[in-house]
Amino acid sequence: MSHDDDYVDYASPEPGTRTRFAEGDNDGRYDTRRGGRVSPSRAMVTVVGVVVLLIAAIAFANRGGNTDDDPESTANPDTKAQPTAPTGDTPVKTPVNGIPTGFPHSAEGAQSAAANFAVALGGDQMFTPEGRHELVDALYTPELAEKTKTGMDAAYDEDFLANLGLDAEGEPPSGMTFISRTVPIGTTVKEYEDGRATVAVWYTGLIGLAGPDSDVPVRTTWHTWTFELQWSDGDWKIAADSQRRGPAPVPGDVPAATDEQIEDAVEQFGGFTYAR
C-alpha cells in the first residue's frame, strides 16, 4: 500500500454531547428561593425513575456487537454505523513481529483485522522490499501473497520512492526521518458470512520526509480502504483490497508544525491495536 492518490489494487481483479447552561445571570448557582415541600410519594417515584433509567443506560452501554451466534447484527450494510465498543474478545492474541494476527472469527473480528491491516500496510515498513514482503506473507492469503508481492514491487519502483525522497531501497537521506502512518477513523461491514467478510476502513494518514530542507514535507491524506477477507488457517487474511480517495473533511485552522515537531511527535507517540 502507499499513500499515493492513484493506488492500484494488486490483490483483486477489479480494481454529542450537549451542554445546557442554566438561565439567569448567576447561572442558577445562587438561587436562594426555597421550593415547596416534596411529598414522600413523589420523592419515591423520582428515585424509582432514576434507578430505572440508570439500569437501562448500563444495559445499553454494555450491549455488545454481534457474535458468531448473531452475525447479522453488524453484517447488515443498511444499519447505521455503530461506535467502537468492548465485546470481551481479545482483538489480537498472537502478534508476530509486531504484525497483528489471531483475530476472532466474527464480524467484529473482521473489522478489527481490517483496521489493523490498514495500519500495518500503511506504515513505513512497506517501503523496503524485505519489510513489504514480510507484511504481505503475514496478511494475505497464501494464494495471493506471491502475486501481490510482485505487483507491489513493481509499484514501489525507484521513481516512486524518489518522489518521496527515498533511495532505491526505501531509505531516507542521512539526518532525515521518513514518516508513513495510517490512523483508522472507523470501519463498516459491507458483507459478512461465516468464512468471508468485506470491510471498509475510513482512515487518515501521514506521509512525507521530516528534516532540514525537506522537499517532501509531511502531509495528511484521506482514503477509504476496502478489504475482502477470508477465514484461512484460523485467522482473517486478505483475499483482495482496493482504495479510493476520501471522504476528506475541510482542513482545520491549526498552524502547521515544523519538521522537528512532527518528527518528535511521531517518535514519542506510538500506534494502537484497533479493536471493534
mmCIF file of C-alpha atoms in Angstrom:
data_model
loop_
_atom_site.group_PDB
_atom_site.id
_atom_site.type_symbol
_atom_site.label_atom_id
_atom_site.label_comp_id
_atom_site.label_asym_id
_atom_site.label_seq_id
_atom_site.Cartn_x
_atom_site.Cartn_y
_atom_site.Cartn_z
ATOM 1 C CA MET A 1 0.000 0.000 0.000
ATOM 2 C CA SER A 2 1.082 3.541 -0.487
ATOM 3 C CA HIS A 3 -0.461 6.854 0.302
ATOM 4 C CA ASP A 4 -0.214 7.778 -3.338
ATOM 5 C CA ASP A 5 -3.544 9.033 -4.648
ATOM 6 C CA ASP A 6 -3.567 6.559 -7.563
ATOM 7 C CA TYR A 7 -3.232 3.304 -5.651
ATOM 8 C CA VAL A 8 -3.599 0.120 -7.679
ATOM 9 C CA ASP A 9 -5.443 -2.927 -6.359
ATOM 10 C CA TYR A 10 -2.928 -5.765 -6.686
ATOM 11 C CA ALA A 11 -4.947 -8.464 -4.991
ATOM 12 C CA SER A 12 -8.249 -8.033 -6.795
ATOM 13 C CA PRO A 13 -9.178 -8.407 -10.461
ATOM 14 C CA GLU A 14 -11.289 -5.248 -10.015
ATOM 15 C CA PRO A 15 -9.550 -2.525 -9.194
ATOM 16 C CA GLY A 16 -22.540 14.542 21.310
ATOM 17 C CA THR A 17 -22.525 15.589 23.951
ATOM 18 C CA ARG A 18 -24.765 18.594 24.522
ATOM 19 C CA THR A 19 -24.170 21.143 27.304
ATOM 20 C CA ARG A 20 -27.112 23.116 28.593
ATOM 21 C CA PHE A 21 -26.424 26.298 30.535
ATOM 22 C CA ALA A 22 -28.793 27.425 33.250
ATOM 23 C CA GLU A 23 -30.729 30.609 32.593
ATOM 24 C CA GLY A 24 -30.085 33.820 34.560
ATOM 25 C CA ASP A 25 -27.047 35.962 35.255
ATOM 26 C CA ASN A 26 -25.927 33.832 38.194
ATOM 27 C CA ASP A 27 -26.159 30.593 36.145
ATOM 28 C CA GLY A 28 -28.649 29.269 38.678
ATOM 29 C CA ARG A 29 -25.960 28.543 41.242
ATOM 30 C CA TYR A 30 -27.000 31.092 43.861
ATOM 31 C CA ASP A 31 -30.798 30.848 43.811
ATOM 32 C CA THR A 32 -31.968 31.370 47.418
ATOM 33 C CA ARG A 33 -35.606 30.641 46.776
ATOM 34 C CA ARG A 34 -36.991 27.721 48.742
ATOM 35 C CA GLY A 35 -39.024 25.236 46.799
ATOM 36 C CA GLY A 36 -42.223 23.659 48.007
ATOM 37 C CA ARG A 37 -42.126 20.591 50.179
ATOM 38 C CA VAL A 38 -41.867 17.353 48.200
ATOM 39 C CA SER A 39 -44.188 14.635 49.386
ATOM 40 C CA PRO A 40 -42.684 11.224 50.217
ATOM 41 C CA SER A 41 -44.667 9.581 47.412
ATOM 42 C CA ARG A 42 -43.349 11.992 44.799
ATOM 43 C CA ALA A 43 -39.800 11.522 46.075
ATOM 44 C CA MET A 44 -40.143 7.744 45.852
ATOM 45 C CA VAL A 45 -41.429 7.955 42.265
ATOM 46 C CA THR A 46 -38.457 10.156 41.351
ATOM 47 C CA VAL A 47 -35.953 7.733 42.898
ATOM 48 C CA VAL A 48 -37.525 4.728 41.156
ATOM 49 C CA GLY A 49 -37.494 6.595 37.843
ATOM 50 C CA VAL A 50 -33.812 7.448 38.190
ATOM 51 C CA VAL A 51 -32.932 3.833 39.044
ATOM 52 C CA VAL A 52 -34.847 2.522 36.029
ATOM 53 C CA LEU A 53 -33.110 4.974 33.707
ATOM 54 C CA LEU A 54 -29.743 4.079 35.194
ATOM 55 C CA ILE A 55 -30.313 0.361 34.678
ATOM 56 C CA ALA A 56 -31.415 0.987 31.086
ATOM 57 C CA ALA A 57 -28.337 3.124 30.415
ATOM 58 C CA ILE A 58 -25.996 0.459 31.813
ATOM 59 C CA ALA A 59 -27.675 -2.244 29.748
ATOM 60 C CA PHE A 60 -27.363 -0.119 26.607
ATOM 61 C CA ALA A 61 -23.698 0.696 27.263
ATOM 62 C CA ASN A 62 -22.838 -2.968 27.832
ATOM 63 C CA ARG A 63 -24.715 -4.170 24.785
ATOM 64 C CA GLY A 64 -22.087 -5.886 22.661
ATOM 65 C CA GLY A 65 -21.976 -6.208 18.905
ATOM 66 C CA ASN A 66 -22.582 -9.370 17.000
ATOM 67 C CA THR A 67 -21.015 -12.692 17.844
ATOM 68 C CA ASP A 68 -20.711 -15.955 15.940
ATOM 69 C CA ASP A 69 -24.266 -16.767 17.009
ATOM 70 C CA ASP A 70 -25.614 -13.485 15.638
ATOM 71 C CA PRO A 71 -23.592 -12.495 12.556
ATOM 72 C CA GLU A 72 -26.384 -10.366 11.117
ATOM 73 C CA SER A 73 -26.333 -7.743 13.858
ATOM 74 C CA THR A 74 -23.356 -5.924 12.304
ATOM 75 C CA ALA A 75 -23.392 -7.503 8.875
ATOM 76 C CA ASN A 76 -26.364 -5.571 7.523
ATOM 77 C CA PRO A 77 -24.997 -2.685 5.427
ATOM 78 C CA ASP A 78 -28.313 -0.832 5.819
ATOM 79 C CA THR A 79 -27.890 -0.381 9.565
ATOM 80 C CA LYS A 80 -26.350 2.771 10.982
ATOM 81 C CA ALA A 81 -22.687 2.798 11.884
ATOM 82 C CA GLN A 82 -22.021 1.759 15.464
ATOM 83 C CA PRO A 83 -19.300 3.237 17.673
ATOM 84 C CA THR A 84 -16.408 1.113 18.807
ATOM 85 C CA ALA A 85 -17.449 -0.865 21.881
ATOM 86 C CA PRO A 86 -15.823 -3.580 24.020
ATOM 87 C CA THR A 87 -17.052 -7.099 23.333
ATOM 88 C CA GLY A 88 -14.934 -9.295 25.554
ATOM 89 C CA ASP A 89 -12.951 -10.632 22.592
ATOM 90 C CA THR A 90 -9.221 -10.003 22.669
ATOM 91 C CA PRO A 91 -8.535 -8.246 19.351
ATOM 92 C CA VAL A 92 -5.023 -9.610 18.870
ATOM 93 C CA LYS A 93 -3.970 -12.798 20.622
ATOM 94 C CA THR A 94 -0.672 -13.567 18.910
ATOM 95 C CA PRO A 95 1.152 -10.623 17.320
ATOM 96 C CA VAL A 96 4.058 -11.872 15.215
ATOM 97 C CA ASN A 97 6.982 -9.494 14.747
ATOM 98 C CA GLY A 98 4.645 -6.630 15.533
ATOM 99 C CA ILE A 99 2.110 -7.774 12.919
ATOM 100 C CA PRO A 100 -1.381 -8.367 14.361
ATOM 101 C CA THR A 101 -2.699 -11.912 13.978
ATOM 102 C CA GLY A 102 -5.245 -14.151 15.710
ATOM 103 C CA PHE A 103 -8.490 -12.191 15.311
ATOM 104 C CA PRO A 104 -11.893 -13.527 16.463
ATOM 105 C CA HIS A 105 -13.939 -15.439 13.896
ATOM 106 C CA SER A 106 -16.790 -12.932 13.834
ATOM 107 C CA ALA A 107 -17.923 -9.780 12.056
ATOM 108 C CA GLU A 108 -16.298 -7.707 14.792
ATOM 109 C CA GLY A 109 -13.098 -9.707 14.463
ATOM 110 C CA ALA A 110 -13.106 -8.968 10.743
ATOM 111 C CA GLN A 111 -13.451 -5.239 11.438
ATOM 112 C CA SER A 112 -10.591 -5.336 13.920
ATOM 113 C CA ALA A 113 -8.467 -7.261 11.426
ATOM 114 C CA ALA A 114 -9.171 -4.791 8.621
ATOM 115 C CA ALA A 115 -8.328 -1.767 10.788
ATOM 116 C CA ASN A 116 -5.057 -3.318 11.939
ATOM 117 C CA PHE A 117 -4.183 -4.437 8.419
ATOM 118 C CA ALA A 118 -4.620 -0.845 7.221
ATOM 119 C CA VAL A 119 -2.247 0.330 9.960
ATOM 120 C CA ALA A 120 0.379 -2.296 9.118
ATOM 121 C CA LEU A 121 0.206 -1.822 5.354
ATOM 122 C CA GLY A 122 0.195 1.966 5.751
ATOM 123 C CA GLY A 123 3.416 2.055 7.769
ATOM 124 C CA ASP A 124 6.965 2.809 6.699
ATOM 125 C CA GLN A 125 7.797 -0.914 6.699
ATOM 126 C CA MET A 126 6.065 -1.140 3.327
ATOM 127 C CA PHE A 127 8.729 0.983 1.645
ATOM 128 C CA THR A 128 11.590 -1.537 1.980
ATOM 129 C CA PRO A 129 11.497 -4.780 -0.034
ATOM 130 C CA GLU A 130 12.167 -7.016 2.978
ATOM 131 C CA GLY A 131 9.600 -5.319 5.184
ATOM 132 C CA ARG A 132 6.988 -5.279 2.424
ATOM 133 C CA HIS A 133 7.377 -8.995 1.702
ATOM 134 C CA GLU A 134 7.134 -9.830 5.398
ATOM 135 C CA LEU A 135 3.843 -7.943 5.695
ATOM 136 C CA VAL A 136 2.329 -9.448 2.569
ATOM 137 C CA ASP A 137 3.248 -13.003 3.613
ATOM 138 C CA ALA A 138 1.679 -12.435 7.028
ATOM 139 C CA LEU A 139 -1.536 -10.663 5.993
ATOM 140 C CA TYR A 140 -2.567 -12.022 2.591
ATOM 141 C CA THR A 141 -3.860 -15.470 1.733
ATOM 142 C CA PRO A 142 -1.124 -17.835 0.537
ATOM 143 C CA GLU A 143 -2.764 -17.954 -2.894
ATOM 144 C CA LEU A 144 -2.410 -14.198 -3.351
ATOM 145 C CA ALA A 145 0.807 -13.455 -1.492
ATOM 146 C CA GLU A 146 3.249 -14.051 -4.365
ATOM 147 C CA LYS A 147 1.097 -12.200 -6.887
ATOM 148 C CA THR A 148 0.684 -9.281 -4.506
ATOM 149 C CA LYS A 149 4.407 -9.028 -3.778
ATOM 150 C CA THR A 150 5.177 -8.922 -7.488
ATOM 151 C CA GLY A 151 2.637 -6.170 -8.103
ATOM 152 C CA MET A 152 3.758 -4.103 -5.135
ATOM 153 C CA ASP A 153 7.444 -4.430 -6.002
ATOM 154 C CA ALA A 154 6.652 -3.013 -9.436
ATOM 155 C CA ALA A 155 4.685 -0.125 -7.914
ATOM 156 C CA TYR A 156 7.341 0.766 -5.318
ATOM 157 C CA ASP A 157 9.949 1.372 -8.008
ATOM 158 C CA GLU A 158 12.846 3.811 -7.906
ATOM 159 C CA ASP A 159 10.856 6.672 -9.414
ATOM 160 C CA PHE A 160 8.043 6.301 -6.890
ATOM 161 C CA LEU A 161 10.470 6.129 -3.963
ATOM 162 C CA ALA A 162 12.470 9.088 -5.290
ATOM 163 C CA ASN A 163 9.309 11.210 -5.333
ATOM 164 C CA LEU A 164 9.111 10.591 -1.591
ATOM 165 C CA GLY A 165 12.767 11.461 -1.060
ATOM 166 C CA LEU A 166 13.846 7.827 -0.571
ATOM 167 C CA ASP A 167 16.587 5.835 -2.244
ATOM 168 C CA ALA A 168 16.059 2.642 -4.233
ATOM 169 C CA GLU A 169 15.976 0.581 -1.030
ATOM 170 C CA GLY A 170 13.359 2.799 0.607
ATOM 171 C CA GLU A 171 15.801 4.538 2.946
ATOM 172 C CA PRO A 172 15.674 8.305 3.696
ATOM 173 C CA PRO A 173 18.695 10.610 3.362
ATOM 174 C CA SER A 174 21.010 10.923 6.337
ATOM 175 C CA GLY A 175 19.636 13.235 9.009
ATOM 176 C CA MET A 176 16.020 12.921 7.826
ATOM 177 C CA THR A 177 13.106 10.786 9.004
ATOM 178 C CA PHE A 178 10.607 9.206 6.643
ATOM 179 C CA ILE A 179 7.098 9.180 8.102
ATOM 180 C CA SER A 180 4.226 6.990 6.939
ATOM 181 C CA ARG A 181 1.380 6.230 9.303
ATOM 182 C CA THR A 182 -2.255 5.218 8.912
ATOM 183 C CA VAL A 183 -4.887 6.169 11.507
ATOM 184 C CA PRO A 184 -8.289 4.450 11.117
ATOM 185 C CA ILE A 185 -11.297 6.684 11.748
ATOM 186 C CA GLY A 186 -13.893 3.917 11.547
ATOM 187 C CA THR A 187 -14.897 0.641 9.916
ATOM 188 C CA THR A 188 -18.043 -0.796 8.399
ATOM 189 C CA VAL A 189 -19.016 -4.307 7.335
ATOM 190 C CA LYS A 190 -20.253 -4.384 3.760
ATOM 191 C CA GLU A 191 -20.853 -8.139 3.670
ATOM 192 C CA TYR A 192 -20.357 -10.963 6.137
ATOM 193 C CA GLU A 193 -20.772 -14.709 6.121
ATOM 194 C CA ASP A 194 -19.045 -17.391 8.122
ATOM 195 C CA GLY A 195 -15.840 -17.599 6.112
ATOM 196 C CA ARG A 196 -15.766 -14.293 4.231
ATOM 197 C CA ALA A 197 -16.169 -10.602 5.018
ATOM 198 C CA THR A 198 -15.925 -7.311 3.163
ATOM 199 C CA VAL A 199 -14.887 -4.466 5.443
ATOM 200 C CA ALA A 200 -14.237 -0.824 4.562
ATOM 201 C CA VAL A 201 -11.835 1.254 6.662
ATOM 202 C CA TRP A 202 -12.015 5.040 6.525
ATOM 203 C CA TYR A 203 -8.673 6.469 7.527
ATOM 204 C CA THR A 204 -6.378 9.453 7.550
ATOM 205 C CA GLY A 205 -2.661 9.165 7.058
ATOM 206 C CA LEU A 206 0.677 10.929 7.393
ATOM 207 C CA ILE A 207 3.260 10.722 4.625
ATOM 208 C CA GLY A 208 6.443 12.655 3.977
ATOM 209 C CA LEU A 209 10.032 13.372 4.901
ATOM 210 C CA ALA A 210 10.841 15.292 8.086
ATOM 211 C CA GLY A 211 14.186 17.001 8.365
ATOM 212 C CA PRO A 212 16.215 20.078 7.407
ATOM 213 C CA ASP A 213 15.347 21.434 3.955
ATOM 214 C CA SER A 214 12.973 18.578 3.148
ATOM 215 C CA ASP A 215 11.478 18.764 -0.340
ATOM 216 C CA VAL A 216 8.690 16.374 0.669
ATOM 217 C CA PRO A 217 7.006 17.855 3.767
ATOM 218 C CA VAL A 218 4.809 15.595 5.877
ATOM 219 C CA ARG A 219 1.181 15.955 4.787
ATOM 220 C CA THR A 220 -2.146 14.315 5.603
ATOM 221 C CA THR A 221 -4.184 12.084 3.317
ATOM 222 C CA TRP A 222 -7.751 10.728 3.470
ATOM 223 C CA HIS A 223 -8.784 7.422 1.922
ATOM 224 C CA THR A 224 -11.207 4.530 2.272
ATOM 225 C CA TRP A 225 -9.589 1.095 2.115
ATOM 226 C CA THR A 226 -11.844 -1.876 1.376
ATOM 227 C CA PHE A 227 -10.667 -5.354 2.293
ATOM 228 C CA GLU A 228 -12.155 -8.645 1.154
ATOM 229 C CA LEU A 229 -11.213 -11.008 3.961
ATOM 230 C CA GLN A 230 -11.185 -14.782 4.048
ATOM 231 C CA TRP A 231 -11.016 -17.042 7.096
ATOM 232 C CA SER A 232 -7.863 -19.062 6.442
ATOM 233 C CA ASP A 233 -5.877 -21.305 8.755
ATOM 234 C CA GLY A 234 -7.561 -19.947 11.886
ATOM 235 C CA ASP A 235 -7.334 -16.230 11.103
ATOM 236 C CA TRP A 236 -8.606 -13.487 8.821
ATOM 237 C CA LYS A 237 -6.462 -12.970 5.720
ATOM 238 C CA ILE A 238 -6.709 -10.500 2.846
ATOM 239 C CA ALA A 239 -8.145 -12.054 -0.311
ATOM 240 C CA ALA A 240 -8.381 -8.712 -2.173
ATOM 241 C CA ASP A 241 -8.194 -4.999 -1.383
ATOM 242 C CA SER A 242 -8.688 -1.645 -3.058
ATOM 243 C CA GLN A 243 -8.644 2.038 -2.146
ATOM 244 C CA ARG A 244 -10.361 5.261 -3.117
ATOM 245 C CA ARG A 245 -9.801 8.859 -2.103
ATOM 246 C CA GLY A 246 -11.778 10.497 0.716
ATOM 247 C CA PRO A 247 -14.047 11.414 2.187
ATOM 248 C CA ALA A 248 -11.862 14.302 3.340
ATOM 249 C CA PRO A 249 -13.024 16.989 5.791
ATOM 250 C CA VAL A 250 -12.359 20.698 5.388
ATOM 251 C CA PRO A 251 -8.811 21.444 6.618
ATOM 252 C CA GLY A 252 -8.722 22.972 10.085
ATOM 253 C CA ASP A 253 -7.148 26.238 11.112
ATOM 254 C CA VAL A 254 -4.378 24.661 13.208
ATOM 255 C CA PRO A 255 -0.989 26.076 12.151
ATOM 256 C CA ALA A 256 1.301 23.550 10.513
ATOM 257 C CA ALA A 257 4.027 22.193 12.788
ATOM 258 C CA THR A 258 7.706 22.340 11.968
ATOM 259 C CA ASP A 259 9.531 19.279 10.655
ATOM 260 C CA GLU A 260 11.248 18.898 14.013
ATOM 261 C CA GLN A 261 7.921 18.965 15.895
ATOM 262 C CA ILE A 262 6.415 16.350 13.575
ATOM 263 C CA GLU A 263 9.472 14.130 13.871
ATOM 264 C CA ASP A 264 9.442 14.371 17.666
ATOM 265 C CA ALA A 265 5.706 13.636 17.812
ATOM 266 C CA VAL A 266 5.972 10.522 15.650
ATOM 267 C CA GLU A 267 8.839 9.220 17.787
ATOM 268 C CA GLN A 268 7.027 9.928 21.066
ATOM 269 C CA PHE A 269 3.529 8.684 20.210
ATOM 270 C CA GLY A 270 3.235 5.029 19.304
ATOM 271 C CA GLY A 271 0.413 3.454 17.333
ATOM 272 C CA PHE A 272 -2.533 1.392 18.562
ATOM 273 C CA THR A 273 -4.003 -2.045 18.210
ATOM 274 C CA TYR A 274 -7.503 -1.472 16.896
ATOM 275 C CA ALA A 275 -10.494 -3.494 18.054
ATOM 276 C CA ARG A 276 -14.204 -3.356 17.356
#
